[in-house]
XYZ file of C-alpha atoms in Angstrom:
359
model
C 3.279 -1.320 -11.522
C 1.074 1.631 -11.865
C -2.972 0.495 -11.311
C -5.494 2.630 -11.572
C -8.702 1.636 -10.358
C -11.968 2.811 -10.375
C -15.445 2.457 -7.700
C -19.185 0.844 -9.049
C -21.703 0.323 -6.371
C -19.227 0.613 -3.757
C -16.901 -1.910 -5.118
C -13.632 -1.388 -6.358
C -12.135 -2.743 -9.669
C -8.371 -2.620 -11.187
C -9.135 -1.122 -14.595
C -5.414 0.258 -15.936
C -1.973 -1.648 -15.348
C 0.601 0.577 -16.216
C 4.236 -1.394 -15.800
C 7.106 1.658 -15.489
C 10.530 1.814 -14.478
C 11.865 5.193 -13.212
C 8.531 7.130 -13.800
C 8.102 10.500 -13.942
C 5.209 13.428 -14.301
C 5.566 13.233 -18.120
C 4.981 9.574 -18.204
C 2.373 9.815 -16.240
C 0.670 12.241 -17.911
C 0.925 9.873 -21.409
C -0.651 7.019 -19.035
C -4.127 9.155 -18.823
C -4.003 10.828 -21.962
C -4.003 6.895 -23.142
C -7.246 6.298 -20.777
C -9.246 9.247 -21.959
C -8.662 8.288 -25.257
C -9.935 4.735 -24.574
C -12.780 5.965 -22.487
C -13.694 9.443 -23.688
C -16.687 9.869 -21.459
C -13.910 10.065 -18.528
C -14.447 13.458 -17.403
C -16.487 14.106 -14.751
C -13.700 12.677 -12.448
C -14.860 14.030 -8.741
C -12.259 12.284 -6.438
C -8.919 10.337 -7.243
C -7.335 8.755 -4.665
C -3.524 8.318 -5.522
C -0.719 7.262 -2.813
C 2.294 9.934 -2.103
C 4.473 10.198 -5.022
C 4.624 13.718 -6.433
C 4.627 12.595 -10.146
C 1.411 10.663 -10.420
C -0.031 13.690 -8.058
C 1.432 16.231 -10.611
C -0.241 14.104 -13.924
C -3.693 13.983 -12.109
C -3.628 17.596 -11.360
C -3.059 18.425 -15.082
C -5.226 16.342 -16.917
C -7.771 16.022 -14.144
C -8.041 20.444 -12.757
C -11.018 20.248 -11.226
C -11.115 16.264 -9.755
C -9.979 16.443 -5.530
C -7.121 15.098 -4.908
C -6.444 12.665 -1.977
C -3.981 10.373 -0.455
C -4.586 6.729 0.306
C -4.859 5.027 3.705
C -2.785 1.812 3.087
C 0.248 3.643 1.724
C 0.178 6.060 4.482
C 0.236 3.192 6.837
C 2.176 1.080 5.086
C 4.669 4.017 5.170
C 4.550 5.108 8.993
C 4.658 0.801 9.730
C 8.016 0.797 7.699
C 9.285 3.600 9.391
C 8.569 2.252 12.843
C 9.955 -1.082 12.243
C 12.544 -0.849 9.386
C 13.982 2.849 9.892
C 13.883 3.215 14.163
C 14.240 -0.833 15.036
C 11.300 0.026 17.677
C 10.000 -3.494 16.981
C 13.132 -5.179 17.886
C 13.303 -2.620 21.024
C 10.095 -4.058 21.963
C 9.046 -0.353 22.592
C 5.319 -0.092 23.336
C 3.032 0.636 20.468
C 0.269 2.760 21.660
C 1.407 5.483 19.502
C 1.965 2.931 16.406
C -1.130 1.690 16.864
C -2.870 5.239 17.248
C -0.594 6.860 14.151
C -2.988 4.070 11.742
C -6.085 5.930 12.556
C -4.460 9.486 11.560
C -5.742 9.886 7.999
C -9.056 9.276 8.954
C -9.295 12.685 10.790
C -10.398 15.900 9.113
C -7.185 18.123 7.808
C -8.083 20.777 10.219
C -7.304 17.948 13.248
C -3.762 16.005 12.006
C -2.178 18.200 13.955
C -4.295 17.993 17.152
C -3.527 14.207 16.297
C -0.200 14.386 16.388
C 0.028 16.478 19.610
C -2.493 13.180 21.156
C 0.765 10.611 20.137
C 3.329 12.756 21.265
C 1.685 13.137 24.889
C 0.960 9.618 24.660
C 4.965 8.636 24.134
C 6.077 11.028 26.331
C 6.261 8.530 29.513
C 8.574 6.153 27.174
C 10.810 8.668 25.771
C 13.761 7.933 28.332
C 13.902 4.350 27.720
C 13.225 4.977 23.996
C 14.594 7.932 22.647
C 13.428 7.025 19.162
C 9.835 7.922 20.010
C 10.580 11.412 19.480
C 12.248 10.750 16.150
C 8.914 8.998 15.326
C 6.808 12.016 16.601
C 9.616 14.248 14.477
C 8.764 12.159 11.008
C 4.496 12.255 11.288
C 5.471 15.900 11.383
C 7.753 16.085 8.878
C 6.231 13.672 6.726
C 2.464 14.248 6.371
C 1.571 17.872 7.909
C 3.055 19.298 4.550
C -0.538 18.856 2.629
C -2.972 17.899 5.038
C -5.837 18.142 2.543
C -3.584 15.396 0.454
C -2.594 13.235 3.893
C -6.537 12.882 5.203
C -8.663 10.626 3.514
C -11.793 11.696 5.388
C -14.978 11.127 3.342
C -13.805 8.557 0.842
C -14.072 4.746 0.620
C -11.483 3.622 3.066
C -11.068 -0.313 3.493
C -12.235 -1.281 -0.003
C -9.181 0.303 -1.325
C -7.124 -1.323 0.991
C -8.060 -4.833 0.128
C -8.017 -4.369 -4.143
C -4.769 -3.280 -3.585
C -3.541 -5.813 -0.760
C -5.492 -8.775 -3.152
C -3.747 -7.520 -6.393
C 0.095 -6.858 -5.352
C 0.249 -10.110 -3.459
C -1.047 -12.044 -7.122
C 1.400 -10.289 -9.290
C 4.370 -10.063 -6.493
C 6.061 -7.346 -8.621
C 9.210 -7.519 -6.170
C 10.014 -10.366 -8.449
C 10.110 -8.820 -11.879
C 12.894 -8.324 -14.240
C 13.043 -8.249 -17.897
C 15.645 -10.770 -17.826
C 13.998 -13.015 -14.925
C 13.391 -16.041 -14.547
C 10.060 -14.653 -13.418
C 8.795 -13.134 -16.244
C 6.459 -15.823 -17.474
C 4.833 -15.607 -14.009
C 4.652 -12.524 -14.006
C 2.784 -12.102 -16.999
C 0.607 -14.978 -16.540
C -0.438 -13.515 -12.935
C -1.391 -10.472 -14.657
C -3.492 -12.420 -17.271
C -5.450 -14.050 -14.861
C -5.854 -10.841 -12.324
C -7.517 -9.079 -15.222
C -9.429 -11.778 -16.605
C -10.852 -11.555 -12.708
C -11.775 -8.204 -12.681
C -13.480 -8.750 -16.336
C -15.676 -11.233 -14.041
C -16.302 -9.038 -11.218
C -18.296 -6.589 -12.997
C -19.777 -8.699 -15.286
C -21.006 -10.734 -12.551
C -21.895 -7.163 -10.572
C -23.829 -6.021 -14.033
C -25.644 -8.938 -13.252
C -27.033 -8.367 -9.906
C -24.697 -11.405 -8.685
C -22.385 -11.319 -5.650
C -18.347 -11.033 -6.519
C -17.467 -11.742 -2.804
C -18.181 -13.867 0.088
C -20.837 -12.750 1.582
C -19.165 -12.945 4.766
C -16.039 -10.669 3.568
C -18.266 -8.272 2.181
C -20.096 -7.575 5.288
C -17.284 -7.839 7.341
C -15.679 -4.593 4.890
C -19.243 -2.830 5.234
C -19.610 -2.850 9.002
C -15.720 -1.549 9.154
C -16.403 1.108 6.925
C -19.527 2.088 8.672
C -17.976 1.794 12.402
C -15.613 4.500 10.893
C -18.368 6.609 9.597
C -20.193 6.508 12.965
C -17.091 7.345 14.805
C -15.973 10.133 12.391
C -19.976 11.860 12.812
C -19.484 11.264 16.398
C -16.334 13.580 16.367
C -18.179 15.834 14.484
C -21.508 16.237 16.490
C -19.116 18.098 19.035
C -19.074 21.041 16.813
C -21.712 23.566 17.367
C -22.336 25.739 14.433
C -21.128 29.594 15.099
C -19.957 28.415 18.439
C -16.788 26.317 18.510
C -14.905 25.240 15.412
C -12.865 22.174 14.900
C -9.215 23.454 15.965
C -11.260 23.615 19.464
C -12.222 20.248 19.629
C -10.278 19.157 22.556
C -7.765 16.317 22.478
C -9.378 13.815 24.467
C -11.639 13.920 21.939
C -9.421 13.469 19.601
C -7.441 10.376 21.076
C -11.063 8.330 21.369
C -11.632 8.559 17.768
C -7.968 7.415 16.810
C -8.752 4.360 19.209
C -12.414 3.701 18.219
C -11.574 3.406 14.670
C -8.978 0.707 15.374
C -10.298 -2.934 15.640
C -11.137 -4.299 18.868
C -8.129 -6.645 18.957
C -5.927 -3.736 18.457
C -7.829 -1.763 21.271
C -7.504 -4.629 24.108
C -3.902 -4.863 23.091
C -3.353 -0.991 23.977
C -5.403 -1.975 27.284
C -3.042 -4.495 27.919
C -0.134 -2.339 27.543
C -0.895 0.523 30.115
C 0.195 0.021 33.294
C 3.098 -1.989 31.901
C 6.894 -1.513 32.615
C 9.024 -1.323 29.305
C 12.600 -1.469 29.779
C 14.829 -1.199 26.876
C 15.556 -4.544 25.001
C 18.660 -5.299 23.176
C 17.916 -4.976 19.001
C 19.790 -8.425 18.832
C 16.199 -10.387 19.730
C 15.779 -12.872 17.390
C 12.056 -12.641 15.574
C 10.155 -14.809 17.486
C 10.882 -12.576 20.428
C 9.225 -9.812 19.087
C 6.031 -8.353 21.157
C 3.703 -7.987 17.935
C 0.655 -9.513 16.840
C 0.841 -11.713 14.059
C -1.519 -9.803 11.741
C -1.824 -6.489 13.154
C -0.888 -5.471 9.951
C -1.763 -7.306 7.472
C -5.575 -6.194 8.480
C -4.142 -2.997 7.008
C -2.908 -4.499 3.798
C 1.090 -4.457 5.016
C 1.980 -7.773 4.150
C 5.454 -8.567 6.078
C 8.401 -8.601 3.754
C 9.478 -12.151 2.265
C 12.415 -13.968 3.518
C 15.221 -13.160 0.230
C 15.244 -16.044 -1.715
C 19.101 -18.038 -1.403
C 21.369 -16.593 -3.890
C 23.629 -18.255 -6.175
C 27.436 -18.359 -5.336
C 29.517 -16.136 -7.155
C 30.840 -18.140 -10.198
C 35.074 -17.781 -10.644
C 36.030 -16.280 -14.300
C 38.186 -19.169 -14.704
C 34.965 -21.422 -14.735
C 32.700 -18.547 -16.570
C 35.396 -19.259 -19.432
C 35.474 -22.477 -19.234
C 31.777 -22.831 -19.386
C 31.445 -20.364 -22.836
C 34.313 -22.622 -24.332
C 31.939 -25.506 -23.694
C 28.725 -23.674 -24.888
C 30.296 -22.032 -28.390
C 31.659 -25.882 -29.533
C 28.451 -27.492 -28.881
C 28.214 -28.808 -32.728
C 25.470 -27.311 -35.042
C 22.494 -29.484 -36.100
C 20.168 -29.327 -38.536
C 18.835 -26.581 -37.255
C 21.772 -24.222 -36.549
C 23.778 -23.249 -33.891
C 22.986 -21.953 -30.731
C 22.707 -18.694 -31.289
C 19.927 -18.920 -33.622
C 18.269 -21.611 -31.296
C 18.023 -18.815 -28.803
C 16.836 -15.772 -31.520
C 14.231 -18.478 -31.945
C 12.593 -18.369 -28.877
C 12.570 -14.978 -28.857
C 10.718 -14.843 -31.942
C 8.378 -16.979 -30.179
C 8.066 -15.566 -26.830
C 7.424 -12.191 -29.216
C 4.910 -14.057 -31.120
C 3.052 -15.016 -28.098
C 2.560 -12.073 -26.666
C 1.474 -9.962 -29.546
C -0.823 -12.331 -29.594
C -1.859 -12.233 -26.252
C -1.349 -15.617 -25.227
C 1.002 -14.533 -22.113
């Protein structure tokens, strides 16, 4: 599911859902050629924020030249959080997570300083890397990974956590992971997507209105993160001295107090905890309720944890497939035919619906 969304009054809204299989630049590109024909006075695009996959990147540079283009926070850490866990088992190694934590705060620096920020982690895992040798695979990947286009990779300037929680809100409704076109899960699906944009249609009607479309509570909670982050970015800044030192000079001290002060303080006192600590080597056979890791570390991110697969179905013999079609195709017609047409029925219905936009 491709969403695009857009900002009013520092809110964000889900405007274009865009279901694709297989995507590509093309595709893309007939996805916004759609838009600007349904809103014409599109143009003036300044920034789009897009995650990391080349083709969208590719459509927005084409139809959108002189728009900057920029990466988004929760995929990046949703990306390095994946990596850690899924890809180098340093969760299940219990390995200590000073650098994990750290790596979150990464796209918030300026693209002149993600490599000053990567030189902070790898001194920081450096003590660790005898007892866990995956460290420096981890330190290998930032490099890899997201030094190839800083000015893509750094989200500096833009609306950070807003983002974070239209798109955290949004996938968790739909739950795409459980969409087929021959699922069980298609009605779901659909009506989920009904009601998501029948939501947003409130949002900024109620916003046109001069009415709030939040708690109160969750919207200042959002604002004070996003300003903490501001303050903390202009702090890093105000060390520059115009025609005196530039930012490659900053030092990296510096540099490791803004990745921590942009974290929450939970996730600060947790790398407090850690130092001073002895971390020997686990076995990766601990079950998951040994795991050192905060419950919601992060999902404050917007990286829900992966659900448990649902039970599958046992594999049915051919012997009993047949015998099950034999007792399907002499069911006996009744007045209204056989089967067969009993099922082209519902199709015709379950077409009907939809054209009509019932879901």
């Amino acid at each position: 599911m491709w969403i695009i969304s857009f900002r009013k009054d520092n809110q964000a809204f889900a405007a274009v859902y865009a279901y694709t299989r297989g995507a590509r630049a093309p595709l893309y590109e007939a996805i916004l050629q759609r838009v600007l024909q349904l809103a014409p006075d599109l143009k003036n695009v300044e920034l789009i924020v897009s995650d990391f996959e080349r083709a969208p990147r590719k459509a927005c540079k084409a139809l959108f030249p002189r728009a900057k283009l920029q990466g988004c926070l929760f995929h990046l850490v949703q990306a390095i959080s994946a990596y850690w866990a899924d890809i180098l088992k340093l969760v299940k190694l219990q390995a200590p997570r000073e650098a994990k934590f750290l790596s979150r705060s990464l796209g918030l620096l300026p693209p002149e300083l993600l490599t000053v920020g990567i030189d902070v982690l790898e001194e920081v895992t450096q003590s660790h890397t005898t007892n866990f040798p995956e460290l420096l695979r981890f330190i290998a990947y930032l490099r890899r990974q997201w030094l190839w286009d800083t000015e893509w990779t750094s989200v500096y300037g833009s609306a950070i956590i807003g983002q974070i929680m239209i798109l955290k809100h949004i996938t968790a409704i739909i739950r795409l992971e459980s969409v087929a076109l021959v699922s069980p899960f298609l009605y779901p699906f659909i009506r989920n997507l009904q009601e998501v944009i029948e939501n947003e249609s409130i949002k900024l009607q109620r916003l046109n209105n001069n009415l709030p479309i939040s708690k109160i509570k969750k919207e200042k909670e959002l604002y004070n993160r996003d300003m903490c982050i501001m303050k903390v970015q202009e702090k890093l800044l105000a060390q520059v001295k115009t025609g005196s030192v530039v930012l490659s000079n900053i030092t990296k001290k510096a540099v490791y107090d803004f990745l921590r002060e942009c974290l929450p303080p939970k996730i600060q006192a947790k790398i407090d905890e850690e130092h001073g600590k002895c971390f020997p080597r686990k076995r990766s056979e601990l079950q998951n309720s040994d795991f050192l890791e905060l419950a919601d570390e992060n999902e404050e991110y917007g990286v829900k944890k992966k659900r448990k697969a649902r039970r599958q179905h046992s594999a049915i013999s051919s012997s009993e497939q047949k015998r099950q079609e034999k007792k399907i195709l002499s069911m006996p017609q009744d007045a209204n035919g056989t089967v067969e047409s009993e099922i082209n029925h519902d199709w015709d219905v379950f077409e009907y619906l939809l054209l009509e936009g019932h879901g």
